[in-house]
Amino acid sequence: LFISPHLSTGGLPQYLLKKIEFLKDKFEVYVVEHTNLSDHYVVQKNKIKELVGLDKFFTLGDDKKSITVCKSSFLSLLLFLYCELAGR
């Protein structure tokens, strides 16, 4: 389970895309986007959706508490908090 602060065009979404490309054949990958910053700059977001499938891609709405439901549903998966790990 990857949780990303956003998936607008930029370094973070590109890094996540490459990480998913590397892991997708070894693991079942899910992606949660915390905030949709734009519907215009979505090159990486669209590629990520293609790779994982729409049933494994979620964008949180106004109620950010729904992430606790997502996290508890996928406890057996590896969890990357990219807002914390992006610079490491």
XYZ file of C-alpha atoms in Angstrom:
88
model
C 0.000 0.000 0.000
C 1.520 3.285 -1.117
C 0.092 6.477 0.350
C 1.073 9.582 -1.592
C 0.326 13.192 -0.618
C -0.560 13.906 -4.276
C 0.007 12.520 -7.767
C 0.292 15.698 -9.785
C 3.218 15.870 -12.190
C 6.548 16.081 -10.404
C 9.366 14.148 -8.805
C 7.358 12.344 -6.141
C 4.773 10.839 -8.548
C 7.533 9.861 -10.986
C 9.477 8.120 -8.205
C 6.333 6.284 -7.101
C 5.596 5.232 -10.691
C 9.086 3.717 -11.052
C 8.792 1.976 -7.679
C 5.438 0.453 -8.694
C 6.836 -0.666 -12.063
C 9.599 -2.488 -10.176
C 7.320 -4.100 -7.541
C 4.101 -4.835 -9.440
C 5.129 -8.316 -10.592
C 6.259 -9.333 -7.093
C 3.550 -7.773 -4.928
C -0.098 -6.796 -5.040
C 0.133 -2.993 -5.123
C -2.482 -0.514 -3.870
C -2.230 3.285 -4.069
C -3.991 5.936 -1.990
C -3.698 9.554 -3.110
C -4.285 11.859 -0.143
C -5.201 14.973 -2.155
C -6.032 15.520 -5.826
C -4.266 18.827 -6.502
C -5.171 19.024 -10.191
C -7.067 17.230 -12.928
C -4.715 18.690 -15.548
C -1.225 17.424 -14.652
C -1.896 13.708 -14.348
C 0.641 11.938 -16.576
C 2.092 9.822 -13.767
C -1.270 9.386 -12.048
C -2.792 7.903 -15.205
C 0.165 5.545 -15.666
C -0.093 4.440 -12.040
C -3.821 3.758 -12.470
C -3.029 1.646 -15.547
C -0.422 -0.368 -13.662
C -2.396 -1.102 -10.497
C -5.943 -1.017 -11.875
C -8.816 1.214 -10.851
C -9.902 -1.247 -8.161
C -6.588 -0.724 -6.343
C -6.328 3.056 -6.712
C -8.074 5.454 -4.330
C -8.167 9.237 -3.985
C -9.390 10.470 -0.629
C -12.194 12.989 -0.702
C -12.857 15.681 1.865
C -13.115 13.113 4.664
C -9.481 12.177 5.224
C -10.515 9.816 8.043
C -11.390 7.237 5.389
C -7.675 6.491 5.137
C -7.888 4.593 8.427
C -10.361 2.232 6.760
C -7.974 1.740 3.818
C -4.993 1.153 6.109
C -6.770 -1.362 8.307
C -8.064 -3.188 5.218
C -4.547 -3.742 3.888
C -2.493 -4.388 7.031
C -0.828 -7.403 5.452
C 0.651 -5.222 2.689
C 3.872 -3.260 2.837
C 3.111 0.357 3.717
C 5.220 3.203 2.371
C 4.466 6.671 3.673
C 5.982 8.737 0.905
C 5.374 12.014 2.656
C 7.997 10.801 5.172
C 10.291 8.733 2.948
C 10.539 10.822 -0.230
C 13.779 12.490 0.784
C 15.538 9.342 2.024
